Structures are given as C-alpha cells and as structure tokens.
C-alpha cells in the first residue's frame, strides 16, 4: 500500500511511456518537506523531468537505501536480437503484482522462462 498517490500503470513501463517516478517517504520529507502537493508535480531526475505519481510507505525499503523508483523499460524483445547479450551482464531487480488468478508458482515459472 502506498503512503500517497498510486503505483505505476502498465503503459508507463513501455517504450515511449510517461516519465514518472515514485519517491521514498524519507526523500519526500527531506527534499519536499512532506508537501502532499508534490504528487502530480514535475521534478528533475538526472536532468529529465518526471511526474511524481506516488510516495512509498516508510516500511518499503527495497532495495535498501533506494529513494526513487522509475518504471523499467526494455526497448526490445527478450526473445529477439539483443536480449541474449543483455541477459549476460544485466540482472534487474523486479517487483511485480500478480494478476488475479495467477499463483506465485506460475509467475516464477514464467519469469524463469525469460
């Protein structure tokens, strides 16, 4: 459950999707003084404007020390050109929500197939 705002929507994790981010509650307090109006506003991350869509709860610390989350966009098919080379040196940490009716074991099997 988020402290404030919403999580990413599917379209935001696709190439050409909106530049959005989630803030840790700690960063939100330090940088924005706990101002609730920051949700929906544009902030710069590495010189690129992103819309803040949510504030994570204080108890969410994955991975440890992270203050900003952005959707992961992969601009090519994992099964197509480039996917094999990328897999050899890139191991992303992914957090996902299961679709209704999909068990954790089914999800694990599908991820292993990638």
PDB file of N, CA and C in Angstrom, residues 7-51:
ATOM      1  N   UNK A   7       0.645   3.555  -7.777  1.00  0.00           N
ATOM      2  CA  UNK A   7       1.782   2.831  -8.338  1.00  0.00           C
ATOM      3  C   UNK A   7       1.826   3.092  -9.841  1.00  0.00           C
ATOM      4  N   UNK A   8       2.815   2.532 -10.507  1.00  0.00           N
ATOM      5  CA  UNK A   8       2.926   2.681 -11.959  1.00  0.00           C
ATOM      6  C   UNK A   8       1.788   1.941 -12.655  1.00  0.00           C
ATOM      7  N   UNK A   9       1.387   2.455 -13.803  1.00  0.00           N
ATOM      8  CA  UNK A   9       0.428   1.747 -14.648  1.00  0.00           C
ATOM      9  C   UNK A   9       1.203   1.113 -15.798  1.00  0.00           C
ATOM     10  N   UNK A  10       0.606   0.112 -16.431  1.00  0.00           N
ATOM     11  CA  UNK A  10       1.305  -0.684 -17.445  1.00  0.00           C
ATOM     12  C   UNK A  10       1.927   0.160 -18.553  1.00  0.00           C
ATOM     13  N   UNK A  11       1.218   1.148 -19.046  1.00  0.00           N
ATOM     14  CA  UNK A  11       1.718   1.964 -20.163  1.00  0.00           C
ATOM     15  C   UNK A  11       2.997   2.711 -19.803  1.00  0.00           C
ATOM     16  N   UNK A  12       3.214   2.981 -18.521  1.00  0.00           N
ATOM     17  CA  UNK A  12       4.404   3.727 -18.107  1.00  0.00           C
ATOM     18  C   UNK A  12       5.670   2.881 -18.173  1.00  0.00           C
ATOM     19  N   UNK A  13       5.541   1.577 -18.269  1.00  0.00           N
ATOM     20  CA  UNK A  13       6.704   0.703 -18.345  1.00  0.00           C
ATOM     21  C   UNK A  13       7.038   0.272 -19.758  1.00  0.00           C
ATOM     22  N   UNK A  14       6.461   0.928 -20.739  1.00  0.00           N
ATOM     23  CA  UNK A  14       6.709   0.581 -22.142  1.00  0.00           C
ATOM     24  C   UNK A  14       7.493   1.695 -22.816  1.00  0.00           C
ATOM     25  N   UNK A  15       8.262   1.364 -23.853  1.00  0.00           N
ATOM     26  CA  UNK A  15       8.977   2.417 -24.584  1.00  0.00           C
ATOM     27  C   UNK A  15       8.001   3.509 -25.019  1.00  0.00           C
ATOM     28  N   UNK A  16       8.386   4.754 -24.792  1.00  0.00           N
ATOM     29  CA  UNK A  16       7.526   5.882 -25.131  1.00  0.00           C
ATOM     30  C   UNK A  16       6.538   6.227 -24.036  1.00  0.00           C
ATOM     31  N   UNK A  17       6.562   5.471 -22.927  1.00  0.00           N
ATOM     32  CA  UNK A  17       5.658   5.748 -21.812  1.00  0.00           C
ATOM     33  C   UNK A  17       6.047   7.036 -21.106  1.00  0.00           C
ATOM     34  N   UNK A  18       5.181   7.489 -20.236  1.00  0.00           N
ATOM     35  CA  UNK A  18       5.427   8.727 -19.493  1.00  0.00           C
ATOM     36  C   UNK A  18       6.635   8.586 -18.576  1.00  0.00           C
ATOM     37  N   UNK A  19       7.347   9.686 -18.371  1.00  0.00           N
ATOM     38  CA  UNK A  19       8.448   9.719 -17.410  1.00  0.00           C
ATOM     39  C   UNK A  19       7.850  10.011 -16.040  1.00  0.00           C
ATOM     40  N   UNK A  20       7.738   8.970 -15.232  1.00  0.00           N
ATOM     41  CA  UNK A  20       7.138   9.085 -13.909  1.00  0.00           C
ATOM     42  C   UNK A  20       8.076   8.469 -12.886  1.00  0.00           C
ATOM     43  N   UNK A  21       7.832   8.761 -11.613  1.00  0.00           N
ATOM     44  CA  UNK A  21       8.628   8.154 -10.558  1.00  0.00           C
ATOM     45  C   UNK A  21       7.847   8.074  -9.267  1.00  0.00           C
ATOM     46  N   UNK A  22       8.338   7.204  -8.383  1.00  0.00           N
ATOM     47  CA  UNK A  22       7.849   7.083  -7.017  1.00  0.00           C
ATOM     48  C   UNK A  22       8.977   7.542  -6.103  1.00  0.00           C
ATOM     49  N   UNK A  23       8.635   8.233  -5.028  1.00  0.00           N
ATOM     50  CA  UNK A  23       9.620   8.704  -4.054  1.00  0.00           C
ATOM     51  C   UNK A  23       9.524   7.897  -2.770  1.00  0.00           C
ATOM     52  N   UNK A  24      10.666   7.709  -2.092  1.00  0.00           N
ATOM     53  CA  UNK A  24      10.624   7.130  -0.751  1.00  0.00           C
ATOM     54  C   UNK A  24      10.022   8.179   0.180  1.00  0.00           C
ATOM     55  N   UNK A  25       9.436   7.711   1.253  1.00  0.00           N
ATOM     56  CA  UNK A  25       8.850   8.665   2.197  1.00  0.00           C
ATOM     57  C   UNK A  25       9.943   9.534   2.821  1.00  0.00           C
ATOM     58  N   UNK A  26      11.119   8.946   3.045  1.00  0.00           N
ATOM     59  CA  UNK A  26      12.229   9.708   3.614  1.00  0.00           C
ATOM     60  C   UNK A  26      12.674  10.844   2.710  1.00  0.00           C
ATOM     61  N   UNK A  27      12.866  10.564   1.415  1.00  0.00           N
ATOM     62  CA  UNK A  27      13.269  11.610   0.475  1.00  0.00           C
ATOM     63  C   UNK A  27      12.185  12.671   0.357  1.00  0.00           C
ATOM     64  N   UNK A  28      10.944  12.240   0.321  1.00  0.00           N
ATOM     65  CA  UNK A  28       9.813  13.171   0.247  1.00  0.00           C
ATOM     66  C   UNK A  28       9.837  14.146   1.429  1.00  0.00           C
ATOM     67  N   UNK A  29      10.124  13.632   2.620  1.00  0.00           N
ATOM     68  CA  UNK A  29      10.203  14.502   3.802  1.00  0.00           C
ATOM     69  C   UNK A  29      11.412  15.436   3.712  1.00  0.00           C
ATOM     70  N   UNK A  30      12.594  14.881   3.337  1.00  0.00           N
ATOM     71  CA  UNK A  30      13.823  15.676   3.304  1.00  0.00           C
ATOM     72  C   UNK A  30      13.804  16.736   2.207  1.00  0.00           C
ATOM     73  N   UNK A  31      13.444  16.346   0.997  1.00  0.00           N
ATOM     74  CA  UNK A  31      13.521  17.256  -0.152  1.00  0.00           C
ATOM     75  C   UNK A  31      12.299  18.147  -0.329  1.00  0.00           C
ATOM     76  N   UNK A  32      11.137  17.636   0.074  1.00  0.00           N
ATOM     77  CA  UNK A  32       9.900  18.358  -0.202  1.00  0.00           C
ATOM     78  C   UNK A  32       9.140  18.729   1.063  1.00  0.00           C
ATOM     79  N   UNK A  33       9.753  18.507   2.232  1.00  0.00           N
ATOM     80  CA  UNK A  33       9.141  18.899   3.492  1.00  0.00           C
ATOM     81  C   UNK A  33       7.802  18.228   3.762  1.00  0.00           C
ATOM     82  N   UNK A  34       7.568  17.070   3.155  1.00  0.00           N
ATOM     83  CA  UNK A  34       6.303  16.370   3.362  1.00  0.00           C
ATOM     84  C   UNK A  34       5.124  17.020   2.656  1.00  0.00           C
ATOM     85  N   UNK A  35       5.398  17.856   1.670  1.00  0.00           N
ATOM     86  CA  UNK A  35       4.343  18.556   0.921  1.00  0.00           C
ATOM     87  C   UNK A  35       3.555  17.560   0.069  1.00  0.00           C
ATOM     88  N   UNK A  36       2.283  17.366   0.377  1.00  0.00           N
ATOM     89  CA  UNK A  36       1.462  16.394  -0.351  1.00  0.00           C
ATOM     90  C   UNK A  36       1.185  16.815  -1.787  1.00  0.00           C
ATOM     91  N   UNK A  37       1.369  18.086  -2.099  1.00  0.00           N
ATOM     92  CA  UNK A  37       1.098  18.539  -3.473  1.00  0.00           C
ATOM     93  C   UNK A  37       2.213  18.163  -4.445  1.00  0.00           C
ATOM     94  N   UNK A  38       3.293  17.532  -3.952  1.00  0.00           N
ATOM     95  CA  UNK A  38       4.360  17.100  -4.864  1.00  0.00           C
ATOM     96  C   UNK A  38       3.852  15.985  -5.786  1.00  0.00           C
ATOM     97  N   UNK A  39       2.875  15.195  -5.324  1.00  0.00           N
ATOM     98  CA  UNK A  39       2.291  14.158  -6.185  1.00  0.00           C
ATOM     99  C   UNK A  39       1.548  14.862  -7.317  1.00  0.00           C
ATOM    100  N   UNK A  40       1.936  14.517  -8.541  1.00  0.00           N
ATOM    101  CA  UNK A  40       1.360  15.164  -9.720  1.00  0.00           C
ATOM    102  C   UNK A  40       2.233  16.270 -10.284  1.00  0.00           C
ATOM    103  N   UNK A  41       3.265  16.659  -9.524  1.00  0.00           N
ATOM    104  CA  UNK A  41       4.177  17.705  -9.998  1.00  0.00           C
ATOM    105  C   UNK A  41       5.375  17.101 -10.710  1.00  0.00           C
ATOM    106  N   UNK A  42       6.026  17.925 -11.501  1.00  0.00           N
ATOM    107  CA  UNK A  42       7.216  17.531 -12.243  1.00  0.00           C
ATOM    108  C   UNK A  42       8.460  17.835 -11.414  1.00  0.00           C
ATOM    109  N   UNK A  43       9.384  16.856 -11.358  1.00  0.00           N
ATOM    110  CA  UNK A  43      10.677  17.042 -10.699  1.00  0.00           C
ATOM    111  C   UNK A  43      11.757  16.553 -11.660  1.00  0.00           C
ATOM    112  N   UNK A  44      12.967  17.061 -11.485  1.00  0.00           N
ATOM    113  CA  UNK A  44      14.076  16.636 -12.344  1.00  0.00           C
ATOM    114  C   UNK A  44      14.814  15.455 -11.723  1.00  0.00           C
ATOM    115  N   UNK A  45      15.081  14.454 -12.543  1.00  0.00           N
ATOM    116  CA  UNK A  45      15.899  13.312 -12.160  1.00  0.00           C
ATOM    117  C   UNK A  45      16.936  13.150 -13.255  1.00  0.00           C
ATOM    118  N   UNK A  46      18.203  13.386 -12.914  1.00  0.00           N
ATOM    119  CA  UNK A  46      19.286  13.341 -13.907  1.00  0.00           C
ATOM    120  C   UNK A  46      18.998  14.256 -15.093  1.00  0.00           C
ATOM    121  N   UNK A  47      18.432  15.422 -14.810  1.00  0.00           N
ATOM    122  CA  UNK A  47      18.171  16.412 -15.847  1.00  0.00           C
ATOM    123  C   UNK A  47      16.933  16.155 -16.683  1.00  0.00           C
ATOM    124  N   UNK A  48      16.169  15.121 -16.365  1.00  0.00           N
ATOM    125  CA  UNK A  48      14.956  14.789 -17.115  1.00  0.00           C
ATOM    126  C   UNK A  48      13.748  14.992 -16.212  1.00  0.00           C
ATOM    127  N   UNK A  49      12.735  15.690 -16.728  1.00  0.00           N
ATOM    128  CA  UNK A  49      11.514  15.937 -15.960  1.00  0.00           C
ATOM    129  C   UNK A  49      10.711  14.645 -15.822  1.00  0.00           C
ATOM    130  N   UNK A  50      10.311  14.348 -14.604  1.00  0.00           N
ATOM    131  CA  UNK A  50       9.465  13.191 -14.292  1.00  0.00           C
ATOM    132  C   UNK A  50       8.297  13.683 -13.434  1.00  0.00           C
ATOM    133  N   UNK A  51       7.140  13.080 -13.617  1.00  0.00           N
ATOM    134  CA  UNK A  51       5.985  13.380 -12.782  1.00  0.00           C
ATOM    135  C   UNK A  51       6.008  12.437 -11.577  1.00  0.00           C
TER     136      UNK A  51
END
